[in-house]
PDB file of C-alpha atoms in Angstrom:
ATOM      1  CA  UNK V   1      52.487 217.567 170.088  1.00  0.00           C
ATOM      2  CA  UNK V   2      52.048 214.210 171.853  1.00  0.00           C
ATOM      3  CA  UNK V   3      52.145 211.337 169.361  1.00  0.00           C
ATOM      4  CA  UNK V   4      48.867 209.413 169.355  1.00  0.00           C
ATOM      5  CA  UNK V   5      48.513 205.851 168.124  1.00  0.00           C
ATOM      6  CA  UNK V   6      44.834 204.970 167.751  1.00  0.00           C
ATOM      7  CA  UNK V   7      45.102 201.390 166.478  1.00  0.00           C
ATOM      8  CA  UNK V   8      44.040 202.649 163.053  1.00  0.00           C
ATOM      9  CA  UNK V   9      40.698 204.044 164.240  1.00  0.00           C
ATOM     10  CA  UNK V  10      40.120 207.586 163.061  1.00  0.00           C
ATOM     11  CA  UNK V  11      37.232 209.939 163.888  1.00  0.00           C
ATOM     12  CA  UNK V  12      33.802 208.335 163.364  1.00  0.00           C
ATOM     13  CA  UNK V  13      31.528 211.262 164.201  1.00  0.00           C
ATOM     14  CA  UNK V  14      28.090 210.615 165.569  1.00  0.00           C
ATOM     15  CA  UNK V  15      27.656 208.358 168.602  1.00  0.00           C
ATOM     16  CA  UNK V  16      27.594 211.287 171.041  1.00  0.00           C
ATOM     17  CA  UNK V  17      27.076 214.041 168.497  1.00  0.00           C
ATOM     18  CA  UNK V  18      26.092 217.346 170.107  1.00  0.00           C
ATOM     19  CA  UNK V  19      26.649 216.107 173.673  1.00  0.00           C
ATOM     20  CA  UNK V  20      28.757 217.864 176.283  1.00  0.00           C
ATOM     21  CA  UNK V  21      31.123 215.629 178.238  1.00  0.00           C
ATOM     22  CA  UNK V  22      33.277 216.148 181.304  1.00  0.00           C
ATOM     23  CA  UNK V  23      36.226 213.778 181.746  1.00  0.00           C
ATOM     24  CA  UNK V  24      38.204 213.969 184.972  1.00  0.00           C
ATOM     25  CA  UNK V  25      41.836 212.934 185.055  1.00  0.00           C
ATOM     26  CA  UNK V  26      41.950 213.444 181.289  1.00  0.00           C
ATOM     27  CA  UNK V  27      45.638 214.290 181.111  1.00  0.00           C
ATOM     28  CA  UNK V  28      48.318 211.617 181.107  1.00  0.00           C
ATOM     29  CA  UNK V  29      51.429 210.629 182.979  1.00  0.00           C
ATOM     30  CA  UNK V  30      54.394 211.152 180.619  1.00  0.00           C
ATOM     31  CA  UNK V  31      55.401 208.030 178.742  1.00  0.00           C
ATOM     32  CA  UNK V  32      54.462 205.790 175.822  1.00  0.00           C
ATOM     33  CA  UNK V  33      50.959 204.484 175.314  1.00  0.00           C
ATOM     34  CA  UNK V  34      47.478 205.843 175.927  1.00  0.00           C
ATOM     35  CA  UNK V  35      46.049 206.657 179.365  1.00  0.00           C
ATOM     36  CA  UNK V  36      42.420 205.904 180.213  1.00  0.00           C
ATOM     37  CA  UNK V  37      41.310 209.502 180.777  1.00  0.00           C
ATOM     38  CA  UNK V  38      43.043 210.882 177.708  1.00  0.00           C
ATOM     39  CA  UNK V  39      41.817 207.990 175.558  1.00  0.00           C
ATOM     40  CA  UNK V  40      38.249 208.484 176.767  1.00  0.00           C
ATOM     41  CA  UNK V  41      38.322 212.224 176.112  1.00  0.00           C
ATOM     42  CA  UNK V  42      39.668 211.703 172.582  1.00  0.00           C
ATOM     43  CA  UNK V  43      37.140 209.000 171.672  1.00  0.00           C
ATOM     44  CA  UNK V  44      34.237 211.087 172.990  1.00  0.00           C
ATOM     45  CA  UNK V  45      35.431 214.030 170.901  1.00  0.00           C
ATOM     46  CA  UNK V  46      35.950 211.805 167.863  1.00  0.00           C
ATOM     47  CA  UNK V  47      32.324 210.736 168.251  1.00  0.00           C
ATOM     48  CA  UNK V  48      31.002 214.297 168.297  1.00  0.00           C
ATOM     49  CA  UNK V  49      31.015 215.447 171.925  1.00  0.00           C
ATOM     50  CA  UNK V  50      32.361 218.775 173.128  1.00  0.00           C
ATOM     51  CA  UNK V  51      34.725 217.733 175.912  1.00  0.00           C
ATOM     52  CA  UNK V  52      35.835 219.530 179.054  1.00  0.00           C
ATOM     53  CA  UNK V  53      39.255 218.023 179.707  1.00  0.00           C
ATOM     54  CA  UNK V  54      39.963 218.133 183.442  1.00  0.00           C
ATOM     55  CA  UNK V  55      43.263 217.560 185.187  1.00  0.00           C
ATOM     56  CA  UNK V  56      45.130 218.963 188.143  1.00  0.00           C
ATOM     57  CA  UNK V  57      48.195 219.467 185.891  1.00  0.00           C
ATOM     58  CA  UNK V  58      47.451 222.163 183.335  1.00  0.00           C
ATOM     59  CA  UNK V  59      50.070 221.081 180.797  1.00  0.00           C
ATOM     60  CA  UNK V  60      48.605 217.573 180.638  1.00  0.00           C
ATOM     61  CA  UNK V  61      45.077 218.885 180.140  1.00  0.00           C
ATOM     62  CA  UNK V  62      46.240 221.187 177.349  1.00  0.00           C
ATOM     63  CA  UNK V  63      48.076 218.331 175.632  1.00  0.00           C
ATOM     64  CA  UNK V  64      44.839 216.330 175.499  1.00  0.00           C
ATOM     65  CA  UNK V  65      42.932 219.350 174.188  1.00  0.00           C
ATOM     66  CA  UNK V  66      45.552 219.872 171.488  1.00  0.00           C
ATOM     67  CA  UNK V  67      45.229 216.247 170.350  1.00  0.00           C
ATOM     68  CA  UNK V  68      41.438 216.557 170.176  1.00  0.00           C
ATOM     69  CA  UNK V  69      41.570 219.812 168.212  1.00  0.00           C
ATOM     70  CA  UNK V  70      44.136 218.423 165.777  1.00  0.00           C
ATOM     71  CA  UNK V  71      41.724 215.559 165.070  1.00  0.00           C
ATOM     72  CA  UNK V  72      38.951 218.066 164.353  1.00  0.00           C
ATOM     73  CA  UNK V  73      37.208 217.848 167.715  1.00  0.00           C
ATOM     74  CA  UNK V  74      36.039 220.418 170.253  1.00  0.00           C
ATOM     75  CA  UNK V  75      37.634 220.664 173.691  1.00  0.00           C
ATOM     76  CA  UNK V  76      38.312 223.079 176.506  1.00  0.00           C
ATOM     77  CA  UNK V  77      40.453 222.524 179.577  1.00  0.00           C
ATOM     78  CA  UNK V  78      39.741 222.830 183.269  1.00  0.00           C
ATOM     79  CA  UNK V  79      42.626 222.818 185.712  1.00  0.00           C
ATOM     80  CA  UNK V  80      41.733 222.169 189.321  1.00  0.00           C
ATOM     81  CA  UNK V  81      41.455 219.709 192.186  1.00  0.00           C
ATOM     82  CA  UNK V  82      38.343 217.642 191.459  1.00  0.00           C
ATOM     83  CA  UNK V  83      38.714 215.729 194.714  1.00  0.00           C
ATOM     84  CA  UNK V  84      37.135 218.711 196.503  1.00  0.00           C
ATOM     85  CA  UNK V  85      33.564 219.962 196.457  1.00  0.00           C
ATOM     86  CA  UNK V  86      34.673 223.450 195.415  1.00  0.00           C
ATOM     87  CA  UNK V  87      36.775 222.040 192.599  1.00  0.00           C
ATOM     88  CA  UNK V  88      33.903 219.912 191.281  1.00  0.00           C
ATOM     89  CA  UNK V  89      31.459 222.827 191.450  1.00  0.00           C
ATOM     90  CA  UNK V  90      33.924 224.975 189.507  1.00  0.00           C
ATOM     91  CA  UNK V  91      34.425 222.176 186.972  1.00  0.00           C
ATOM     92  CA  UNK V  92      30.701 221.875 186.241  1.00  0.00           C
ATOM     93  CA  UNK V  93      30.358 225.648 186.059  1.00  0.00           C
ATOM     94  CA  UNK V  94      33.214 225.688 183.530  1.00  0.00           C
ATOM     95  CA  UNK V  95      31.469 223.079 181.366  1.00  0.00           C
ATOM     96  CA  UNK V  96      28.181 224.971 181.429  1.00  0.00           C
ATOM     97  CA  UNK V  97      29.981 228.229 180.729  1.00  0.00           C
ATOM     98  CA  UNK V  98      31.932 226.815 177.798  1.00  0.00           C
ATOM     99  CA  UNK V  99      29.321 224.542 176.222  1.00  0.00           C
ATOM    100  CA  UNK V 100      25.947 225.347 177.820  1.00  0.00           C
ATOM    101  CA  UNK V 101      25.190 222.131 179.715  1.00  0.00           C
ATOM    102  CA  UNK V 102      26.490 218.743 180.875  1.00  0.00           C
ATOM    103  CA  UNK V 103      25.289 215.512 179.254  1.00  0.00           C
ATOM    104  CA  UNK V 104      28.067 213.090 180.173  1.00  0.00           C
ATOM    105  CA  UNK V 105      30.330 212.769 183.200  1.00  0.00           C
ATOM    106  CA  UNK V 106      33.238 210.325 183.121  1.00  0.00           C
ATOM    107  CA  UNK V 107      34.780 209.909 186.566  1.00  0.00           C
ATOM    108  CA  UNK V 108      38.337 208.787 185.946  1.00  0.00           C
ATOM    109  CA  UNK V 109      40.727 210.094 188.612  1.00  0.00           C
ATOM    110  CA  UNK V 110      42.266 207.697 191.088  1.00  0.00           C
ATOM    111  CA  UNK V 111      45.457 206.552 192.732  1.00  0.00           C
ATOM    112  CA  UNK V 112      46.758 203.253 194.091  1.00  0.00           C
ATOM    113  CA  UNK V 113      49.213 202.455 196.861  1.00  0.00           C
ATOM    114  CA  UNK V 114      50.616 198.964 197.376  1.00  0.00           C
ATOM    115  CA  UNK V 115      50.110 197.326 200.745  1.00  0.00           C
ATOM    116  CA  UNK V 116      47.926 195.071 202.841  1.00  0.00           C
ATOM    117  CA  UNK V 117      45.688 196.069 205.736  1.00  0.00           C
ATOM    118  CA  UNK V 118      48.579 195.866 208.204  1.00  0.00           C
ATOM    119  CA  UNK V 119      51.241 197.893 206.407  1.00  0.00           C
ATOM    120  CA  UNK V 120      48.986 200.443 204.665  1.00  0.00           C
ATOM    121  CA  UNK V 121      49.095 203.687 206.611  1.00  0.00           C
ATOM    122  CA  UNK V 122      45.946 205.518 207.591  1.00  0.00           C
ATOM    123  CA  UNK V 123      47.214 208.481 205.590  1.00  0.00           C
ATOM    124  CA  UNK V 124      47.541 206.371 202.432  1.00  0.00           C
ATOM    125  CA  UNK V 125      44.122 204.794 203.030  1.00  0.00           C
ATOM    126  CA  UNK V 126      42.498 208.218 203.283  1.00  0.00           C
ATOM    127  CA  UNK V 127      44.340 209.577 200.239  1.00  0.00           C
ATOM    128  CA  UNK V 128      43.392 206.613 198.039  1.00  0.00           C
ATOM    129  CA  UNK V 129      39.739 206.840 199.076  1.00  0.00           C
ATOM    130  CA  UNK V 130      39.650 210.607 198.601  1.00  0.00           C
ATOM    131  CA  UNK V 131      41.007 210.407 195.060  1.00  0.00           C
ATOM    132  CA  UNK V 132      39.566 207.072 193.913  1.00  0.00           C
ATOM    133  CA  UNK V 133      36.075 207.183 195.464  1.00  0.00           C
ATOM    134  CA  UNK V 134      35.135 210.438 197.180  1.00  0.00           C
ATOM    135  CA  UNK V 135      36.106 212.432 194.081  1.00  0.00           C
ATOM    136  CA  UNK V 136      33.524 210.494 192.047  1.00  0.00           C
ATOM    137  CA  UNK V 137      30.838 211.191 194.643  1.00  0.00           C
ATOM    138  CA  UNK V 138      31.651 214.903 194.619  1.00  0.00           C
ATOM    139  CA  UNK V 139      31.792 215.187 190.817  1.00  0.00           C
ATOM    140  CA  UNK V 140      28.422 213.467 190.487  1.00  0.00           C
ATOM    141  CA  UNK V 141      26.988 215.630 193.255  1.00  0.00           C
ATOM    142  CA  UNK V 142      27.910 218.707 191.208  1.00  0.00           C
ATOM    143  CA  UNK V 143      26.936 217.416 187.755  1.00  0.00           C
ATOM    144  CA  UNK V 144      23.717 215.493 188.368  1.00  0.00           C
ATOM    145  CA  UNK V 145      21.556 218.554 189.167  1.00  0.00           C
ATOM    146  CA  UNK V 146      22.394 219.962 185.703  1.00  0.00           C
ATOM    147  CA  UNK V 147      21.414 216.654 184.090  1.00  0.00           C
ATOM    148  CA  UNK V 148      18.284 216.263 186.204  1.00  0.00           C
ATOM    149  CA  UNK V 149      17.063 219.745 185.283  1.00  0.00           C
ATOM    150  CA  UNK V 150      16.811 218.668 181.633  1.00  0.00           C
ATOM    151  CA  UNK V 151      15.792 215.078 182.308  1.00  0.00           C
ATOM    152  CA  UNK V 152      18.737 213.264 180.756  1.00  0.00           C
ATOM    153  CA  UNK V 153      22.361 212.389 181.301  1.00  0.00           C
ATOM    154  CA  UNK V 154      24.926 209.622 181.612  1.00  0.00           C
ATOM    155  CA  UNK V 155      27.589 209.009 184.235  1.00  0.00           C
ATOM    156  CA  UNK V 156      30.410 206.530 183.647  1.00  0.00           C
ATOM    157  CA  UNK V 157      32.647 205.671 186.596  1.00  0.00           C
ATOM    158  CA  UNK V 158      36.027 204.103 185.889  1.00  0.00           C
ATOM    159  CA  UNK V 159      36.479 201.251 188.342  1.00  0.00           C
ATOM    160  CA  UNK V 160      38.854 198.296 188.230  1.00  0.00           C
ATOM    161  CA  UNK V 161      38.887 194.525 188.398  1.00  0.00           C
ATOM    162  CA  UNK V 162      40.814 195.151 191.626  1.00  0.00           C
ATOM    163  CA  UNK V 163      37.384 195.527 193.252  1.00  0.00           C
ATOM    164  CA  UNK V 164      36.914 191.765 193.021  1.00  0.00           C
ATOM    165  CA  UNK V 165      40.449 190.401 192.626  1.00  0.00           C
ATOM    166  CA  UNK V 166      43.192 190.498 195.230  1.00  0.00           C
ATOM    167  CA  UNK V 167      46.571 192.069 194.557  1.00  0.00           C
ATOM    168  CA  UNK V 168      47.962 193.553 197.798  1.00  0.00           C
ATOM    169  CA  UNK V 169      46.434 196.973 197.131  1.00  0.00           C
ATOM    170  CA  UNK V 170      43.909 196.933 199.947  1.00  0.00           C
ATOM    171  CA  UNK V 171      43.039 200.642 199.937  1.00  0.00           C
ATOM    172  CA  UNK V 172      42.623 200.728 196.158  1.00  0.00           C
ATOM    173  CA  UNK V 173      40.617 197.500 196.105  1.00  0.00           C
ATOM    174  CA  UNK V 174      38.272 198.807 198.774  1.00  0.00           C
ATOM    175  CA  UNK V 175      37.853 202.138 196.973  1.00  0.00           C
ATOM    176  CA  UNK V 176      37.094 200.435 193.659  1.00  0.00           C
ATOM    177  CA  UNK V 177      34.620 198.167 195.423  1.00  0.00           C
ATOM    178  CA  UNK V 178      33.019 201.367 196.644  1.00  0.00           C
ATOM    179  CA  UNK V 179      32.878 202.640 193.053  1.00  0.00           C
ATOM    180  CA  UNK V 180      30.748 199.633 192.103  1.00  0.00           C
ATOM    181  CA  UNK V 181      28.371 200.263 195.021  1.00  0.00           C
ATOM    182  CA  UNK V 182      28.232 203.966 194.213  1.00  0.00           C
ATOM    183  CA  UNK V 183      27.405 203.171 190.594  1.00  0.00           C
ATOM    184  CA  UNK V 184      24.483 200.878 191.388  1.00  0.00           C
ATOM    185  CA  UNK V 185      22.975 203.145 194.018  1.00  0.00           C
ATOM    186  CA  UNK V 186      23.247 206.234 191.816  1.00  0.00           C
ATOM    187  CA  UNK V 187      21.592 204.325 188.976  1.00  0.00           C
ATOM    188  CA  UNK V 188      18.669 203.547 191.279  1.00  0.00           C
ATOM    189  CA  UNK V 189      18.391 207.035 192.730  1.00  0.00           C
ATOM    190  CA  UNK V 190      18.536 208.972 189.460  1.00  0.00           C
ATOM    191  CA  UNK V 191      16.998 206.634 186.894  1.00  0.00           C
ATOM    192  CA  UNK V 192      13.602 208.326 187.063  1.00  0.00           C
ATOM    193  CA  UNK V 193      15.370 211.612 186.310  1.00  0.00           C
ATOM    194  CA  UNK V 194      16.527 210.183 182.984  1.00  0.00           C
ATOM    195  CA  UNK V 195      20.098 209.659 184.166  1.00  0.00           C
ATOM    196  CA  UNK V 196      21.938 206.420 183.507  1.00  0.00           C
ATOM    197  CA  UNK V 197      24.922 205.422 185.663  1.00  0.00           C
ATOM    198  CA  UNK V 198      27.353 202.665 184.719  1.00  0.00           C
ATOM    199  CA  UNK V 199      30.956 201.704 185.354  1.00  0.00           C
ATOM    200  CA  UNK V 200      33.864 200.323 183.362  1.00  0.00           C
ATOM    201  CA  UNK V 201      36.240 197.942 185.148  1.00  0.00           C
ATOM    202  CA  UNK V 202      39.556 197.843 183.278  1.00  0.00           C
ATOM    203  CA  UNK V 203      41.790 194.810 183.614  1.00  0.00           C
ATOM    204  CA  UNK V 204      45.571 194.659 183.254  1.00  0.00           C
ATOM    205  CA  UNK V 205      45.837 197.399 180.658  1.00  0.00           C
ATOM    206  CA  UNK V 206      49.053 198.995 179.450  1.00  0.00           C
ATOM    207  CA  UNK V 207      49.169 202.749 180.060  1.00  0.00           C
ATOM    208  CA  UNK V 208      51.921 205.362 180.482  1.00  0.00           C
ATOM    209  CA  UNK V 209      51.619 204.842 184.247  1.00  0.00           C
ATOM    210  CA  UNK V 210      53.272 201.423 183.909  1.00  0.00           C
ATOM    211  CA  UNK V 211      56.307 202.906 182.190  1.00  0.00           C
ATOM    212  CA  UNK V 212      56.498 205.822 184.626  1.00  0.00           C
ATOM    213  CA  UNK V 213      56.837 203.311 187.480  1.00  0.00           C
ATOM    214  CA  UNK V 214      59.136 200.642 186.022  1.00  0.00           C
ATOM    215  CA  UNK V 215      60.572 202.354 182.930  1.00  0.00           C
ATOM    216  CA  UNK V 216      60.780 201.142 179.342  1.00  0.00           C
ATOM    217  CA  UNK V 217      62.853 198.046 179.905  1.00  0.00           C
ATOM    218  CA  UNK V 218      62.821 194.270 180.237  1.00  0.00           C
ATOM    219  CA  UNK V 219      60.569 194.446 183.298  1.00  0.00           C
ATOM    220  CA  UNK V 220      57.867 196.477 181.577  1.00  0.00           C
ATOM    221  CA  UNK V 221      58.091 194.185 178.556  1.00  0.00           C
ATOM    222  CA  UNK V 222      57.654 191.144 180.799  1.00  0.00           C
ATOM    223  CA  UNK V 223      54.643 192.693 182.529  1.00  0.00           C
ATOM    224  CA  UNK V 224      52.981 193.461 179.210  1.00  0.00           C
ATOM    225  CA  UNK V 225      53.538 189.905 177.977  1.00  0.00           C
ATOM    226  CA  UNK V 226      52.214 188.471 181.254  1.00  0.00           C
ATOM    227  CA  UNK V 227      49.138 190.724 181.101  1.00  0.00           C
ATOM    228  CA  UNK V 228      48.409 189.645 177.534  1.00  0.00           C
ATOM    229  CA  UNK V 229      48.854 185.964 178.302  1.00  0.00           C
ATOM    230  CA  UNK V 230      46.531 186.104 181.340  1.00  0.00           C
ATOM    231  CA  UNK V 231      43.478 187.042 179.246  1.00  0.00           C
ATOM    232  CA  UNK V 232      41.411 184.928 176.864  1.00  0.00           C
ATOM    233  CA  UNK V 233      42.355 187.023 173.837  1.00  0.00           C
ATOM    234  CA  UNK V 234      46.118 186.917 174.365  1.00  0.00           C
ATOM    235  CA  UNK V 235      46.503 190.599 173.530  1.00  0.00           C
ATOM    236  CA  UNK V 236      47.251 193.785 175.459  1.00  0.00           C
ATOM    237  CA  UNK V 237      44.620 196.374 176.259  1.00  0.00           C
ATOM    238  CA  UNK V 238      45.136 200.103 176.726  1.00  0.00           C
ATOM    239  CA  UNK V 239      43.380 203.408 177.322  1.00  0.00           C
ATOM    240  CA  UNK V 240      41.716 203.282 173.905  1.00  0.00           C
ATOM    241  CA  UNK V 241      39.803 200.168 174.941  1.00  0.00           C
ATOM    242  CA  UNK V 242      38.553 201.833 178.111  1.00  0.00           C
ATOM    243  CA  UNK V 243      37.645 204.978 176.173  1.00  0.00           C
ATOM    244  CA  UNK V 244      35.596 203.071 173.617  1.00  0.00           C
ATOM    245  CA  UNK V 245      33.703 201.188 176.324  1.00  0.00           C
ATOM    246  CA  UNK V 246      33.025 204.382 178.276  1.00  0.00           C
ATOM    247  CA  UNK V 247      31.842 206.154 175.116  1.00  0.00           C
ATOM    248  CA  UNK V 248      29.428 203.319 174.329  1.00  0.00           C
ATOM    249  CA  UNK V 249      27.957 203.450 177.838  1.00  0.00           C
ATOM    250  CA  UNK V 250      27.637 207.246 177.578  1.00  0.00           C
ATOM    251  CA  UNK V 251      25.948 207.082 174.170  1.00  0.00           C
ATOM    252  CA  UNK V 252      22.292 206.653 173.281  1.00  0.00           C
ATOM    253  CA  UNK V 253      23.191 203.204 171.959  1.00  0.00           C
ATOM    254  CA  UNK V 254      23.235 202.201 175.638  1.00  0.00           C
ATOM    255  CA  UNK V 255      19.905 203.959 176.362  1.00  0.00           C
ATOM    256  CA  UNK V 256      18.508 200.900 178.187  1.00  0.00           C
ATOM    257  CA  UNK V 257      21.652 200.032 180.142  1.00  0.00           C
ATOM    258  CA  UNK V 258      22.137 201.322 183.679  1.00  0.00           C
ATOM    259  CA  UNK V 259      23.545 200.072 186.947  1.00  0.00           C
ATOM    260  CA  UNK V 260      26.083 197.732 185.331  1.00  0.00           C
ATOM    261  CA  UNK V 261      29.825 197.243 185.736  1.00  0.00           C
ATOM    262  CA  UNK V 262      31.393 196.346 182.381  1.00  0.00           C
ATOM    263  CA  UNK V 263      34.702 194.466 182.613  1.00  0.00           C
ATOM    264  CA  UNK V 264      37.190 195.504 179.929  1.00  0.00           C
ATOM    265  CA  UNK V 265      39.783 192.856 180.629  1.00  0.00           C
ATOM    266  CA  UNK V 266      40.053 190.404 177.688  1.00  0.00           C
ATOM    267  CA  UNK V 267      38.136 187.915 179.837  1.00  0.00           C
ATOM    268  CA  UNK V 268      40.782 187.731 182.570  1.00  0.00           C
ATOM    269  CA  UNK V 269      38.169 187.712 185.342  1.00  0.00           C
ATOM    270  CA  UNK V 270      36.140 184.990 183.598  1.00  0.00           C
ATOM    271  CA  UNK V 271      38.848 182.339 184.035  1.00  0.00           C
ATOM    272  CA  UNK V 272      41.124 181.058 186.796  1.00  0.00           C
ATOM    273  CA  UNK V 273      44.930 181.197 186.642  1.00  0.00           C
ATOM    274  CA  UNK V 274      44.969 177.396 186.389  1.00  0.00           C
ATOM    275  CA  UNK V 275      42.795 177.507 183.262  1.00  0.00           C
ATOM    276  CA  UNK V 276      45.206 179.974 181.662  1.00  0.00           C
ATOM    277  CA  UNK V 277      48.303 177.995 182.659  1.00  0.00           C
ATOM    278  CA  UNK V 278      48.753 176.293 179.246  1.00  0.00           C
ATOM    279  CA  UNK V 279      48.792 179.673 177.512  1.00  0.00           C
ATOM    280  CA  UNK V 280      51.077 181.188 180.124  1.00  0.00           C
ATOM    281  CA  UNK V 281      53.575 178.336 179.795  1.00  0.00           C
ATOM    282  CA  UNK V 282      53.534 178.541 176.005  1.00  0.00           C
ATOM    283  CA  UNK V 283      53.708 182.312 175.691  1.00  0.00           C
ATOM    284  CA  UNK V 284      55.933 183.067 178.698  1.00  0.00           C
ATOM    285  CA  UNK V 285      58.156 180.006 179.205  1.00  0.00           C
ATOM    286  CA  UNK V 286      59.384 179.373 182.756  1.00  0.00           C
ATOM    287  CA  UNK V 287      62.948 180.247 183.594  1.00  0.00           C
ATOM    288  CA  UNK V 288      65.383 177.347 182.873  1.00  0.00           C
TER     289      UNK V 288
END
């Protein structure tokens, strides 16, 4: 069993009680912490949804399902490539087959590759856009007809503050900018069908992906401290924070919210680096 730290928040049944949710990329890279897809799937289940946990790696999907079931929730797994039309059609069919319908779609899969416009290869550009943008288009294309047939539904796309902040990830930034445009246009096109479409834009959150890249060491510790110090709250965020925001947007509590991009970033995008400099100097002293 994967150990799950939920910041003391246990199941609080009710916010999406009786709903059926699909979460793509709901497994997790091995490592400490909580990933966005897994955290979102668990919170949705904690709040009463039956969740189809989707991942291209079966073991990771089953781990998330096991966590949900141990917490008293309902989950089934779907293993497949949801960056293809056939994979997304099969995913929606699996949700309908297991739970009868689809009420919520959380589009979470994505990948980033470092590089500027000169040194990013065309192959990397295409791969990032296929996984980080096209996959959301295809998943929505498969799920929205089910929602439209019953006149209700909610789509939550997981974007990033990279859409509006530079960082030498040009393909990822462009794809996440596309996620914001996709979100707004879908909200317009499907609002009269009773379908709300919103996005969450995570900031510098700590997830297992960080540790899988740099390891559990002084470098990862430094990055976590720098991420915390760069936000107004001075604390680290993780997949739980993204999951709670996505669950709110998917719930009836957000019944009159559509077409928005919600930053989940401790206010990092609301200030400039110069404004945060006093905190950065105090909390991460410069090298002697």
